[in-house]
N, CA, C and O atoms as a GROMACS GRO file, in nm:
protein
  416
    1MET      N    1  -0.106   2.582   0.284
    1MET     CA    2  -0.110   2.478   0.403
    1MET      C    3  -0.006   2.506   0.497
    1MET      O    4   0.112   2.522   0.465
    2THR      N    5  -0.053   2.511   0.620
    2THR     CA    6   0.061   2.546   0.726
    2THR      C    7   0.075   2.418   0.801
    2THR      O    8  -0.016   2.336   0.815
    3THR      N    9   0.196   2.408   0.848
    3THR     CA   10   0.236   2.281   0.944
    3THR      C   11   0.243   2.320   1.063
    3THR      O   12   0.266   2.440   1.082
    4LEU      N   13   0.229   2.248   1.155
    4LEU     CA   14   0.241   2.280   1.304
    4LEU      C   15   0.388   2.267   1.352
    4LEU      O   16   0.448   2.164   1.318
    5PRO      N   17   0.453   2.359   1.427
    5PRO     CA   18   0.572   2.348   1.462
    5PRO      C   19   0.617   2.240   1.534
    5PRO      O   20   0.542   2.198   1.622
    6THR      N   21   0.744   2.175   1.514
    6THR     CA   22   0.763   2.046   1.590
    6THR      C   23   0.841   2.119   1.714
    6THR      O   24   0.921   2.212   1.704
    7VAL      N   25   0.799   2.054   1.836
    7VAL     CA   26   0.850   2.094   1.962
    7VAL      C   27   0.960   2.003   1.988
    7VAL      O   28   0.932   1.883   2.000
    8LEU      N   29   1.089   2.044   1.998
    8LEU     CA   30   1.180   1.967   2.046
    8LEU      C   31   1.203   1.952   2.177
    8LEU      O   32   1.177   2.047   2.251
    9MET      N   33   1.252   1.835   2.229
    9MET     CA   34   1.271   1.806   2.364
    9MET      C   35   1.374   1.898   2.414
    9MET      O   36   1.469   1.923   2.339
   10SER      N   37   1.367   1.951   2.532
   10SER     CA   38   1.472   2.040   2.583
   10SER      C   39   1.568   1.948   2.654
   10SER      O   40   1.538   1.836   2.695
   11ASP      N   41   1.686   2.004   2.666
   11ASP     CA   42   1.787   1.916   2.740
   11ASP      C   43   1.745   1.880   2.866
   11ASP      O   44   1.783   1.771   2.908
   12THR      N   45   1.665   1.956   2.944
   12THR     CA   46   1.621   1.909   3.084
   12THR      C   47   1.512   1.795   3.058
   12THR      O   48   1.505   1.715   3.150
   13MET      N   49   1.436   1.774   2.964
   13MET     CA   50   1.344   1.672   2.941
   13MET      C   51   1.415   1.551   2.890
   13MET      O   52   1.369   1.440   2.917
   14THR      N   53   1.524   1.564   2.820
   14THR     CA   54   1.610   1.459   2.748
   14THR      C   55   1.669   1.406   2.882
   14THR      O   56   1.654   1.285   2.900
   15ILE      N   57   1.724   1.466   2.965
   15ILE     CA   58   1.784   1.421   3.105
   15ILE      C   59   1.674   1.338   3.171
   15ILE      O   60   1.694   1.222   3.208
   16ALA      N   61   1.558   1.402   3.186
   16ALA     CA   62   1.455   1.327   3.259
   16ALA      C   63   1.417   1.188   3.189
   16ALA      O   64   1.404   1.082   3.249
   17SER      N   65   1.404   1.205   3.065
   17SER     CA   66   1.376   1.074   2.993
   17SER      C   67   1.482   0.956   3.015
   17SER      O   68   1.457   0.839   3.042
   18ALA      N   69   1.606   1.017   2.996
   18ALA     CA   70   1.730   0.924   3.036
   18ALA      C   71   1.718   0.865   3.158
   18ALA      O   72   1.741   0.745   3.175
   19LEU      N   73   1.683   0.945   3.252
   19LEU     CA   74   1.676   0.894   3.398
   19LEU      C   75   1.545   0.790   3.419
   19LEU      O   76   1.546   0.695   3.497
   20SER      N   77   1.453   0.821   3.348
   20SER     CA   78   1.323   0.729   3.347
   20SER      C   79   1.375   0.582   3.279
   20SER      O   80   1.347   0.474   3.330
   21GLY      N   81   1.448   0.596   3.164
   21GLY     CA   82   1.510   0.488   3.114
   21GLY      C   83   1.596   0.404   3.203
   21GLY      O   84   1.572   0.283   3.208
   22VAL      N   85   1.692   0.451   3.272
   22VAL     CA   86   1.784   0.396   3.371
   22VAL      C   87   1.695   0.335   3.489
   22VAL      O   88   1.720   0.225   3.538
   23SER      N   89   1.598   0.410   3.527
   23SER     CA   90   1.506   0.371   3.632
   23SER      C   91   1.437   0.240   3.597
   23SER      O   92   1.418   0.147   3.676
   24ILE      N   93   1.401   0.243   3.468
   24ILE     CA   94   1.336   0.124   3.426
   24ILE      C   95   1.418  -0.016   3.420
   24ILE      O   96   1.374  -0.126   3.452
   25VAL      N   97   1.551   0.016   3.371
   25VAL     CA   98   1.650  -0.090   3.364
   25VAL      C   99   1.666  -0.156   3.527
   25VAL      O  100   1.664  -0.275   3.557
   26MET      N  101   1.679  -0.058   3.602
   26MET     CA  102   1.720  -0.101   3.741
   26MET      C  103   1.590  -0.172   3.800
   26MET      O  104   1.606  -0.277   3.861
   27LEU      N  105   1.465  -0.121   3.784
   27LEU     CA  106   1.339  -0.186   3.820
   27LEU      C  107   1.318  -0.308   3.763
   27LEU      O  108   1.261  -0.395   3.829
   28LEU      N  109   1.357  -0.331   3.638
   28LEU     CA  110   1.352  -0.471   3.576
   28LEU      C  111   1.429  -0.571   3.649
   28LEU      O  112   1.382  -0.678   3.690
   29ALA      N  113   1.574  -0.523   3.666
   29ALA     CA  114   1.638  -0.617   3.738
   29ALA      C  115   1.606  -0.651   3.904
   29ALA      O  116   1.625  -0.761   3.955
   30LEU      N  117   1.563  -0.554   3.961
   30LEU     CA  118   1.529  -0.538   4.101
   30LEU      C  119   1.385  -0.651   4.097
   30LEU      O  120   1.387  -0.752   4.167
   31THR      N  121   1.281  -0.622   4.019
   31THR     CA  122   1.190  -0.694   4.019
   31THR      C  123   1.199  -0.838   3.986
   31THR      O  124   1.126  -0.923   4.037
   32ALA      N  125   1.296  -0.865   3.892
   32ALA     CA  126   1.332  -0.998   3.868
   32ALA      C  127   1.370  -1.077   3.984
   32ALA      O  128   1.319  -1.183   4.019
   33VAL      N  129   1.483  -1.002   4.050
   33VAL     CA  130   1.541  -1.083   4.177
   33VAL      C  131   1.429  -1.106   4.281
   33VAL      O  132   1.417  -1.212   4.343
   34TRP      N  133   1.344  -0.991   4.298
   34TRP     CA  134   1.240  -1.014   4.405
   34TRP      C  135   1.143  -1.122   4.368
   34TRP      O  136   1.104  -1.200   4.455
   35LEU      N  137   1.102  -1.132   4.246
   35LEU     CA  138   1.010  -1.237   4.191
   35LEU      C  139   1.077  -1.380   4.213
   35LEU      O  140   1.015  -1.476   4.259
   36ASN      N  141   1.206  -1.384   4.176
   36ASN     CA  142   1.282  -1.501   4.199
   36ASN      C  143   1.282  -1.544   4.351
   36ASN      O  144   1.256  -1.660   4.382
   37ASN      N  145   1.310  -1.457   4.435
   37ASN     CA  146   1.320  -1.468   4.564
   37ASN      C  147   1.178  -1.521   4.625
   37ASN      O  148   1.171  -1.609   4.711
   38TYR      N  149   1.074  -1.459   4.572
   38TYR     CA  150   0.940  -1.479   4.628
   38TYR      C  151   0.895  -1.624   4.579
   38TYR      O  152   0.818  -1.687   4.651
   39ARG      N  153   0.935  -1.674   4.472
   39ARG     CA  154   0.927  -1.816   4.412
   39ARG      C  155   0.984  -1.907   4.521
   39ARG      O  156   0.935  -2.015   4.552
   40THR      N  157   1.085  -1.856   4.572
   40THR     CA  158   1.173  -1.959   4.660
   40THR      C  159   1.110  -1.960   4.801
   40THR      O  160   1.088  -2.065   4.861
   41PHE      N  161   1.082  -1.832   4.854
   41PHE     CA  162   1.065  -1.819   5.001
   41PHE      C  163   0.907  -1.795   5.026
   41PHE      O  164   0.856  -1.831   5.132
   42ARG      N  165   0.829  -1.728   4.919
   42ARG     CA  166   0.686  -1.713   4.946
   42ARG      C  167   0.654  -1.613   5.066
   42ARG      O  168   0.554  -1.632   5.136
   43THR      N  169   0.730  -1.522   5.085
   43THR     CA  170   0.716  -1.435   5.206
   43THR      C  171   0.624  -1.316   5.163
   43THR      O  172   0.630  -1.281   5.045
   44PRO      N  173   0.547  -1.257   5.239
   44PRO     CA  174   0.464  -1.125   5.201
   44PRO      C  175   0.554  -1.009   5.166
   44PRO      O  176   0.528  -0.931   5.075
   45LEU      N  177   0.662  -1.003   5.242
   45LEU     CA  178   0.754  -0.878   5.207
   45LEU      C  179   0.794  -0.896   5.061
   45LEU      O  180   0.791  -0.798   4.988
   46LEU      N  181   0.831  -1.016   5.012
   46LEU     CA  182   0.892  -1.004   4.884
   46LEU      C  183   0.778  -1.006   4.779
   46LEU      O  184   0.806  -0.972   4.664
   47LEU      N  185   0.657  -1.041   4.809
   47LEU     CA  186   0.541  -1.012   4.744
   47LEU      C  187   0.509  -0.862   4.718
   47LEU      O  188   0.460  -0.814   4.615
   48GLY      N  189   0.545  -0.796   4.834
   48GLY     CA  190   0.519  -0.652   4.849
   48GLY      C  191   0.619  -0.566   4.760
   48GLY      O  192   0.585  -0.462   4.704
   49LEU      N  193   0.748  -0.620   4.752
   49LEU     CA  194   0.849  -0.552   4.688
   49LEU      C  195   0.822  -0.588   4.544
   49LEU      O  196   0.852  -0.499   4.464
   50VAL      N  197   0.770  -0.706   4.490
   50VAL     CA  198   0.746  -0.734   4.347
   50VAL      C  199   0.637  -0.644   4.306
   50VAL      O  200   0.646  -0.588   4.196
   51ALA      N  201   0.524  -0.622   4.391
   51ALA     CA  202   0.429  -0.520   4.374
   51ALA      C  203   0.479  -0.382   4.354
   51ALA      O  204   0.436  -0.313   4.262
   52PHE      N  205   0.566  -0.340   4.434
   52PHE     CA  206   0.640  -0.194   4.445
   52PHE      C  207   0.707  -0.192   4.309
   52PHE      O  208   0.679  -0.098   4.235
   53GLY      N  209   0.794  -0.288   4.266
   53GLY     CA  210   0.867  -0.272   4.144
   53GLY      C  211   0.777  -0.262   4.024
   53GLY      O  212   0.806  -0.191   3.928
   54ALA      N  213   0.658  -0.340   4.029
   54ALA     CA  214   0.567  -0.346   3.918
   54ALA      C  215   0.512  -0.202   3.894
   54ALA      O  216   0.503  -0.148   3.783
   55VAL      N  217   0.478  -0.147   4.015
   55VAL     CA  218   0.396  -0.014   4.000
   55VAL      C  219   0.492   0.088   3.960
   55VAL      O  220   0.458   0.177   3.882
   56LEU      N  221   0.620   0.080   4.014
   56LEU     CA  222   0.724   0.171   3.972
   56LEU      C  223   0.746   0.149   3.833
   56LEU      O  224   0.744   0.250   3.762
   57LEU      N  225   0.767   0.038   3.778
   57LEU     CA  226   0.779   0.003   3.619
   57LEU      C  227   0.668   0.069   3.537
   57LEU      O  228   0.700   0.131   3.436
   58VAL      N  229   0.558   0.061   3.569
   58VAL     CA  230   0.438   0.121   3.502
   58VAL      C  231   0.443   0.262   3.515
   58VAL      O  232   0.400   0.331   3.422
   59GLU      N  233   0.495   0.322   3.628
   59GLU     CA  234   0.483   0.475   3.635
   59GLU      C  235   0.587   0.534   3.543
   59GLU      O  236   0.563   0.629   3.468
   60ASN      N  237   0.703   0.472   3.553
   60ASN     CA  238   0.826   0.503   3.472
   60ASN      C  239   0.794   0.496   3.307
   60ASN      O  240   0.817   0.587   3.228
   61GLY      N  241   0.741   0.380   3.278
   61GLY     CA  242   0.701   0.352   3.149
   61GLY      C  243   0.584   0.460   3.093
   61GLY      O  244   0.582   0.500   2.977
   62VAL      N  245   0.501   0.493   3.180
   62VAL     CA  246   0.382   0.594   3.144
   62VAL      C  247   0.458   0.735   3.113
   62VAL      O  248   0.436   0.805   3.014
   63SER      N  249   0.555   0.763   3.218
   63SER     CA  250   0.616   0.891   3.213
   63SER      C  251   0.708   0.915   3.084
   63SER      O  252   0.720   1.019   3.019
   64LEU      N  253   0.767   0.791   3.064
   64LEU     CA  254   0.860   0.789   2.931
   64LEU      C  255   0.772   0.815   2.816
   64LEU      O  256   0.809   0.888   2.724
   65TYR      N  257   0.655   0.758   2.819
   65TYR     CA  258   0.562   0.764   2.712
   65TYR      C  259   0.513   0.916   2.660
   65TYR      O  260   0.512   0.964   2.546
   66TYR      N  261   0.472   0.973   2.791
   66TYR     CA  262   0.428   1.119   2.766
   66TYR      C  263   0.538   1.213   2.756
   66TYR      O  264   0.512   1.323   2.708
   67PHE      N  265   0.677   1.184   2.798
   67PHE     CA  266   0.801   1.271   2.758
   67PHE      C  267   0.796   1.267   2.613
   67PHE      O  268   0.808   1.375   2.555
   68PHE      N  269   0.780   1.167   2.546
   68PHE     CA  270   0.777   1.155   2.403
   68PHE      C  271   0.668   1.193   2.320
   68PHE      O  272   0.689   1.243   2.209
   69THR      N  273   0.534   1.170   2.373
   69THR     CA  274   0.420   1.196   2.298
   69THR      C  275   0.362   1.338   2.332
   69THR      O  276   0.290   1.392   2.248
   70MET      N  277   0.388   1.396   2.439
   70MET     CA  278   0.313   1.505   2.484
   70MET      C  279   0.422   1.612   2.513
   70MET      O  280   0.416   1.679   2.616
   71ARG      N  281   0.522   1.626   2.420
   71ARG     CA  282   0.626   1.722   2.437
   71ARG      C  283   0.581   1.859   2.464
   71ARG      O  284   0.640   1.934   2.542
   72SER      N  285   0.466   1.894   2.392
   72SER     CA  286   0.422   2.041   2.398
   72SER      C  287   0.381   2.076   2.554
   72SER      O  288   0.393   2.187   2.605
   73LEU      N  289   0.336   1.967   2.614
   73LEU     CA  290   0.290   1.996   2.755
   73LEU      C  291   0.381   2.035   2.850
   73LEU      O  292   0.352   2.110   2.943
   74TYR      N  293   0.508   1.981   2.829
   74TYR     CA  294   0.621   1.996   2.923
   74TYR      C  295   0.709   2.127   2.865
   74TYR      O  296   0.785   2.194   2.936
   75ALA      N  297   0.685   2.150   2.727
   75ALA     CA  298   0.763   2.269   2.673
   75ALA      C  299   0.708   2.403   2.725
   75ALA      O  300   0.770   2.508   2.704
   76MET      N  301   0.614   2.400   2.780
   76MET     CA  302   0.550   2.551   2.827
   76MET      C  303   0.615   2.610   2.928
   76MET      O  304   0.624   2.733   2.933
   77ASP      N  305   0.666   2.532   3.021
   77ASP     CA  306   0.702   2.583   3.148
   77ASP      C  307   0.857   2.508   3.176
   77ASP      O  308   0.864   2.386   3.194
   78PRO      N  309   0.967   2.586   3.178
   78PRO     CA  310   1.096   2.536   3.208
   78PRO      C  311   1.104   2.495   3.362
   78PRO      O  312   1.170   2.398   3.401
   79ALA      N  313   1.031   2.577   3.446
   79ALA     CA  314   1.037   2.518   3.588
   79ALA      C  315   0.983   2.384   3.608
   79ALA      O  316   1.034   2.302   3.684
   80ALA      N  317   0.862   2.361   3.526
   80ALA     CA  318   0.809   2.229   3.546
   80ALA      C  319   0.913   2.123   3.500
   80ALA      O  320   0.932   2.019   3.563
   81GLN      N  321   0.971   2.151   3.398
   81GLN     CA  322   1.079   2.075   3.321
   81GLN      C  323   1.184   2.041   3.429
   81GLN      O  324   1.230   1.927   3.438
   82ARG      N  325   1.224   2.147   3.516
   82ARG     CA  326   1.354   2.123   3.588
   82ARG      C  327   1.280   2.026   3.740
   82ARG      O  328   1.342   1.937   3.797
   83VAL      N  329   1.162   2.065   3.772
   83VAL     CA  330   1.106   1.974   3.890
   83VAL      C  331   1.091   1.838   3.832
   83VAL      O  332   1.126   1.748   3.908
   84ILE      N  333   1.052   1.807   3.731
   84ILE     CA  334   1.040   1.671   3.675
   84ILE      C  335   1.173   1.604   3.652
   84ILE      O  336   1.184   1.484   3.679
   85ALA      N  337   1.275   1.673   3.604
   85ALA     CA  338   1.402   1.612   3.611
   85ALA      C  339   1.462   1.590   3.752
   85ALA      O  340   1.522   1.484   3.773
   86ALA      N  341   1.449   1.690   3.859
   86ALA     CA  342   1.484   1.663   3.970
   86ALA      C  343   1.423   1.542   4.044
   86ALA      O  344   1.488   1.464   4.113
   87MET      N  345   1.276   1.535   4.020
   87MET     CA  346   1.228   1.424   4.080
   87MET      C  347   1.280   1.279   4.016
   87MET      O  348   1.295   1.180   4.088
   88ARG      N  349   1.302   1.277   3.897
   88ARG     CA  350   1.332   1.178   3.839
   88ARG      C  351   1.480   1.139   3.881
   88ARG      O  352   1.514   1.022   3.895
   89ALA      N  353   1.558   1.237   3.897
   89ALA     CA  354   1.697   1.218   3.966
   89ALA      C  355   1.680   1.152   4.102
   89ALA      O  356   1.728   1.041   4.127
   90PHE      N  357   1.611   1.220   4.184
   90PHE     CA  358   1.596   1.166   4.319
   90PHE      C  359   1.558   1.010   4.318
   90PHE      O  360   1.609   0.934   4.401
   91GLN      N  361   1.462   0.965   4.219
   91GLN     CA  362   1.409   0.847   4.220
   91GLN      C  363   1.521   0.755   4.178
   91GLN      O  364   1.529   0.643   4.227
   92ALA      N  365   1.609   0.801   4.089
   92ALA     CA  366   1.711   0.706   4.018
   92ALA      C  367   1.817   0.693   4.124
   92ALA      O  368   1.872   0.583   4.130
   93VAL      N  369   1.858   0.795   4.220
   93VAL     CA  370   1.940   0.780   4.311
   93VAL      C  371   1.890   0.674   4.410
   93VAL      O  372   1.964   0.580   4.441
   94ALA      N  373   1.780   0.685   4.453
   94ALA     CA  374   1.705   0.596   4.549
   94ALA      C  375   1.714   0.448   4.488
   94ALA      O  376   1.754   0.352   4.553
   95LEU      N  377   1.676   0.443   4.368
   95LEU     CA  378   1.682   0.300   4.290
   95LEU      C  379   1.830   0.236   4.291
   95LEU      O  380   1.851   0.115   4.291
   96VAL      N  381   1.928   0.335   4.292
   96VAL     CA  382   2.077   0.293   4.282
   96VAL      C  383   2.106   0.222   4.423
   96VAL      O  384   2.157   0.111   4.436
   97PHE      N  385   2.067   0.304   4.524
   97PHE     CA  386   2.092   0.247   4.657
   97PHE      C  387   2.003   0.104   4.689
   97PHE      O  388   2.048   0.016   4.763
   98LEU      N  389   1.890   0.097   4.631
   98LEU     CA  390   1.810  -0.027   4.641
   98LEU      C  391   1.866  -0.140   4.565
   98LEU      O  392   1.877  -0.252   4.615
   99THR      N  393   1.909  -0.107   4.424
   99THR     CA  394   1.960  -0.204   4.352
   99THR      C  395   2.103  -0.246   4.410
   99THR      O  396   2.129  -0.366   4.407
  100TYR      N  397   2.194  -0.162   4.462
  100TYR     CA  398   2.317  -0.198   4.515
  100TYR      C  399   2.282  -0.298   4.635
  100TYR      O  400   2.338  -0.408   4.632
  101VAL      N  401   2.201  -0.271   4.735
  101VAL     CA  402   2.190  -0.351   4.848
  101VAL      C  403   2.124  -0.483   4.808
  101VAL      O  404   2.162  -0.584   4.866
  102THR      N  405   2.023  -0.492   4.712
  102THR     CA  406   1.961  -0.605   4.657
  102THR      C  407   2.061  -0.697   4.597
  102THR      O  408   2.059  -0.818   4.620
  103MET      N  409   2.141  -0.645   4.525
  103MET     CA  410   2.225  -0.728   4.442
  103MET      C  411   2.342  -0.782   4.518
  103MET      O  412   2.414  -0.869   4.469
  104LYS      N  413   2.362  -0.734   4.632
  104LYS     CA  414   2.473  -0.774   4.729
  104LYS      C  415   2.462  -0.889   4.787
  104LYS      O  416   2.549  -0.926   4.866
   0.00000   0.00000   0.00000
């Protein structure tokens, strides 16, 4: 009986996963603030921000799920891994700025 080789997550994908996790934490905080403000002020802008946060939360959750369940999909191409990690880093930086100004 043969066993399938286990594909370990590369350092690049570990970084991408960690960045998705950090983004999820920031998005939870942001969405909570926006939701609380929407309940108080009932403005369409805040409702849009709540929707924005919810969509990004789902997107990051799905990507984190795929990072852990579809390792072999990402293991095939190191260039794709670098692009994914870079995009996660850009998103995390953008969320750091947004979180900073929202919490101020």
